[in-house]
GROMACS .gro file of C-alpha atoms in nm:
model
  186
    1UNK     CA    1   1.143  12.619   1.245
    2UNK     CA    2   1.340  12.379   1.417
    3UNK     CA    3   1.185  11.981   1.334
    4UNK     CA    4   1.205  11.911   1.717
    5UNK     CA    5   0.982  12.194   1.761
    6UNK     CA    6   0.692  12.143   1.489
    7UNK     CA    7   0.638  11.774   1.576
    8UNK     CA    8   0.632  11.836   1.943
    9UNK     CA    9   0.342  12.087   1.881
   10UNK     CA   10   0.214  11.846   1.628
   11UNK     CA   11   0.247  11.552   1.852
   12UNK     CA   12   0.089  11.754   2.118
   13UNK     CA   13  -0.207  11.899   1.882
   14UNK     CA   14  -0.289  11.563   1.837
   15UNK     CA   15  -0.270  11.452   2.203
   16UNK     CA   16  -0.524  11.719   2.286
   17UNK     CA   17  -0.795  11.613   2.024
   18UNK     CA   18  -0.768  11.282   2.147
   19UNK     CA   19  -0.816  11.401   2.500
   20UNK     CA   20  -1.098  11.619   2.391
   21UNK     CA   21  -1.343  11.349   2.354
   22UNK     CA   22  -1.714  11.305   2.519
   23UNK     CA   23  -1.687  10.991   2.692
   24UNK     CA   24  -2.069  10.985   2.690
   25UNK     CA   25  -2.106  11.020   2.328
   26UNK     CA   26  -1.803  10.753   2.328
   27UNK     CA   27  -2.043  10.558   2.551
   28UNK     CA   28  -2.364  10.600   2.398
   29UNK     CA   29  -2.192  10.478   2.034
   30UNK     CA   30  -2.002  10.167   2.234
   31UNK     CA   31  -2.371  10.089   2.396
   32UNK     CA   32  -2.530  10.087   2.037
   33UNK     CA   33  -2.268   9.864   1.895
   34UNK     CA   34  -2.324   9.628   2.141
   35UNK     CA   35  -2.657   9.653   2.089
   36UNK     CA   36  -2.651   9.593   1.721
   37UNK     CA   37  -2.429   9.289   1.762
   38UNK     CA   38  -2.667   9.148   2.031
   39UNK     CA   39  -2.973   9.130   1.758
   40UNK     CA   40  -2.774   9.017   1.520
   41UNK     CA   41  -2.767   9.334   1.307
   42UNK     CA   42  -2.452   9.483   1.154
   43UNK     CA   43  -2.224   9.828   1.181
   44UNK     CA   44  -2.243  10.002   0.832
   45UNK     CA   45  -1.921  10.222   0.786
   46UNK     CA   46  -1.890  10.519   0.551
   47UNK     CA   47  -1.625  10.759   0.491
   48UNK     CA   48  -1.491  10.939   0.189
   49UNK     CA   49  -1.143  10.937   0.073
   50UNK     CA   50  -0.908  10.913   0.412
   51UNK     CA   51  -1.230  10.877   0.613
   52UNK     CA   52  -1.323  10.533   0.377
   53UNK     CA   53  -0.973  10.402   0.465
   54UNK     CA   54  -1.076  10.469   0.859
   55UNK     CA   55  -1.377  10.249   0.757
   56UNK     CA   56  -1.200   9.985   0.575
   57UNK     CA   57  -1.028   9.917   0.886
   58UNK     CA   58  -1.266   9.969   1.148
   59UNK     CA   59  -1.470   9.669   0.936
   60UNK     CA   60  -1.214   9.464   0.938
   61UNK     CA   61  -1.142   9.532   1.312
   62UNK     CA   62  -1.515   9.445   1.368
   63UNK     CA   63  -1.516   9.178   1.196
   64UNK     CA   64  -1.223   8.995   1.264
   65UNK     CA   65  -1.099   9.079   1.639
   66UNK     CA   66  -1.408   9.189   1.777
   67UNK     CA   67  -1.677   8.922   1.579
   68UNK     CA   68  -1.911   9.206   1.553
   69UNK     CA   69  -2.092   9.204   1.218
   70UNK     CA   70  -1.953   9.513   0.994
   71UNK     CA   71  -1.956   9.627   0.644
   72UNK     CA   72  -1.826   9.933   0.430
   73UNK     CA   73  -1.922  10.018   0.081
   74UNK     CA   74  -1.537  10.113  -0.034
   75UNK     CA   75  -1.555   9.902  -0.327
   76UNK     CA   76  -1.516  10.115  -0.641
   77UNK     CA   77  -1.767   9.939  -0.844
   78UNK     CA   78  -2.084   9.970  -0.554
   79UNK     CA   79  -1.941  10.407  -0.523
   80UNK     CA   80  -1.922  10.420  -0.942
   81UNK     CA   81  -2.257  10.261  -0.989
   82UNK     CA   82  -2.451  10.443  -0.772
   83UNK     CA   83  -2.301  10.786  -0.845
   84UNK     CA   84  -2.311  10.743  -1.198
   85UNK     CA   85  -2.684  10.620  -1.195
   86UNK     CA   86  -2.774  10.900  -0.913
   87UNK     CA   87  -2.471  11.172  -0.887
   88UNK     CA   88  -2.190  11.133  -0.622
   89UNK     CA   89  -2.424  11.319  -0.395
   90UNK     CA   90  -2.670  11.037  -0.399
   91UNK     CA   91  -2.431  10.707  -0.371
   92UNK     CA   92  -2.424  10.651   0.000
   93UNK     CA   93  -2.821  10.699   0.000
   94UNK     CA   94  -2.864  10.417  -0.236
   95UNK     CA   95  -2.632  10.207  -0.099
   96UNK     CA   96  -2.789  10.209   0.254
   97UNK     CA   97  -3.107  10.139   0.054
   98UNK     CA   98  -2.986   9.842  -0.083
   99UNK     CA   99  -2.753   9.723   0.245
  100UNK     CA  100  -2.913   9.858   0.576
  101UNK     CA  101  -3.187   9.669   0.774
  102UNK     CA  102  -3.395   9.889   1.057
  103UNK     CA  103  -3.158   9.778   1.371
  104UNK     CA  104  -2.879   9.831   1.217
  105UNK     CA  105  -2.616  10.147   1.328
  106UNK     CA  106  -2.450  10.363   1.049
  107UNK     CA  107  -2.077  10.513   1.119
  108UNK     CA  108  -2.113  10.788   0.889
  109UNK     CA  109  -1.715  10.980   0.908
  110UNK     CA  110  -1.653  11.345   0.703
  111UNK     CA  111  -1.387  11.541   0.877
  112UNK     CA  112  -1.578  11.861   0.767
  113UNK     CA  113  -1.920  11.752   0.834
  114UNK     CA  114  -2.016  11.892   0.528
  115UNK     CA  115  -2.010  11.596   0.247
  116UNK     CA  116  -2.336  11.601   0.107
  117UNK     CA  117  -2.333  11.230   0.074
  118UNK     CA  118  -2.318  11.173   0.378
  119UNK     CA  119  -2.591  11.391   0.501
  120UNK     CA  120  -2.841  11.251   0.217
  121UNK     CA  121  -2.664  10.926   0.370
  122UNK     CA  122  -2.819  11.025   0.689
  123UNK     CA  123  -3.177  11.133   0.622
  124UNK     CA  124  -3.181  10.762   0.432
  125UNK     CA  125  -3.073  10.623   0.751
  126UNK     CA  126  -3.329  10.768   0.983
  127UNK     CA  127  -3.609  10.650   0.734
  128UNK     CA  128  -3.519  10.316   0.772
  129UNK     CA  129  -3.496  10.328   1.120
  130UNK     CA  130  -3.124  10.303   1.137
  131UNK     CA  131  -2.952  10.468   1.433
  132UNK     CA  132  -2.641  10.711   1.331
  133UNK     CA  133  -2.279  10.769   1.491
  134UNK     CA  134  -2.147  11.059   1.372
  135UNK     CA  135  -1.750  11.183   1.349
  136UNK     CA  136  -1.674  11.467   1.263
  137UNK     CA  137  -1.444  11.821   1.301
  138UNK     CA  138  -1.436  12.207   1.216
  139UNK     CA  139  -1.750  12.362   1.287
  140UNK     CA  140  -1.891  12.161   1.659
  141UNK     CA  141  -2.265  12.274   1.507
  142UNK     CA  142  -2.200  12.114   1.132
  143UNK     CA  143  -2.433  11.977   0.966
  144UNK     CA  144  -2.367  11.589   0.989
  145UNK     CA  145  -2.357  11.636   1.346
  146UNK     CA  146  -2.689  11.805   1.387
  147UNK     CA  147  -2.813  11.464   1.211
  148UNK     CA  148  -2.651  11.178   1.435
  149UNK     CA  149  -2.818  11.002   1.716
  150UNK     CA  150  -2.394  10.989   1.845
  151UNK     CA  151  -2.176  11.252   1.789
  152UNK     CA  152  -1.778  11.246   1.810
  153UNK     CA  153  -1.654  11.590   1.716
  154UNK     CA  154  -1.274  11.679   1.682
  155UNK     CA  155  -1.231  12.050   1.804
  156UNK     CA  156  -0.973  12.090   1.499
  157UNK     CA  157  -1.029  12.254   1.173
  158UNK     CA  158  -0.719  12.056   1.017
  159UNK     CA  159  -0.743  11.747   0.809
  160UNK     CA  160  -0.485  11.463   0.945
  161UNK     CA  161  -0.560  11.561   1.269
  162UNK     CA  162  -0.926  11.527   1.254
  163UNK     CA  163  -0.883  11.199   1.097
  164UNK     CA  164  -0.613  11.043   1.303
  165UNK     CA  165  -0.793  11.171   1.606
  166UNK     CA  166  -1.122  10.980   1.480
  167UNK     CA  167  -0.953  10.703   1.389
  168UNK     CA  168  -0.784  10.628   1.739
  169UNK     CA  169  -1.154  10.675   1.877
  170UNK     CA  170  -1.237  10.456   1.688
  171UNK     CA  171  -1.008  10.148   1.710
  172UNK     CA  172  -1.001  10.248   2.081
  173UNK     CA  173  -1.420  10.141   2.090
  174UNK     CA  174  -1.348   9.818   1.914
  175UNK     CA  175  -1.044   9.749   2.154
  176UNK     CA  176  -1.313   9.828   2.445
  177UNK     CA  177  -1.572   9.607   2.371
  178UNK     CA  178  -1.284   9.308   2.293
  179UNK     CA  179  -1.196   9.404   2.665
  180UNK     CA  180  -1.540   9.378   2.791
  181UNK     CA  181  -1.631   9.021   2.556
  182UNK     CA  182  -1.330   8.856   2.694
  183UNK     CA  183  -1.428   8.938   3.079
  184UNK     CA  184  -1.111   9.170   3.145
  185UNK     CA  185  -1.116   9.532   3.300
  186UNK     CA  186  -1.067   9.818   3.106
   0.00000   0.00000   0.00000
């Protein structure tokens, strides 16, 4: 195969992920960020491995450019605590226990939809009265999906392009509501 050839259909793989997006889900999760940074409240990102680093930077993004209250928990010592003390499984539960307020929105990120932290993650959420965004790919009825208040789904079943395609979303929401805070149009 010719390299012109496979990044072209790469290039344009990714293109139509990215164009594949449910601008009222995208609305509905812009709508409860605002929200949450209104009351005073805070964004809660999780991902695991490539998904985390989509959450390290969506905090900082957040934080930094868009003043919006934001926190991850990619900090080895908070994930080897609690899944030593509880089981991987159980980490992102405990840390939501010990970090997330009712009011607050969780960004919960597994390209398969499938990481059983992040769906006990999600049932810890909803009993503390903490509204979910979900992002996700493969199957569009996966589990983590089924449990989000927002869901943005990647029609992919392939790794990098499920998380490049939610990490554009992503950066593209907190690029959105800079727009809106500083008066411009979007």
């Amino acid at each position: 195969m010719k390299i012109e050839n496979y990044f072209n259909e790469y290039f344009s793989t990714i293109k139509r992920s990215l164009d594949f997006v449910n601008f009222r889900q995208l609305e509905k999760a812009i709508n409860l960020i605002e929200k949450v940074n209104r009351k005073g409240n805070k964004v809660i990102i999780v991902g695991n491995g490539g998904s985390a680093s989509i959450a390290s930077h969506l905090t900082v993004d957040f934080i930094n450019a868009a003043k919006i209250k934001a926190i991850n928990f990619n900090d080895s010592s908070i994930i080897t605590c609690f899944a030593n003390d509880y089981g991987y499984s159980n980490w992102v539960d405990k840390a939501l226990d010990c970090y997330a307020n009712s009011g607050d929105v969780v960004i919960l990120i597994s390209s398969s939809g499938k990481s059983k932290n992040m769906l006990i993650g999600a049932d810890k959420a909803k009993s503390i009265g903490v509204d979910i965004v979900t992002l996700s790919g493969f199957s569009s009825n996966n589990p983590l999906k089924k449990l989000g208040d927002v869901n943005l789904w990647v029609d992919s079943n392939a790794y990098n392009i499920i998380e490049m395609t939610h990490h554009v979303w992503l950066l593209a929401i907190v690029d959105y509501i800079i727009v809106k805070q500083n008066g411009e149009q979007g």
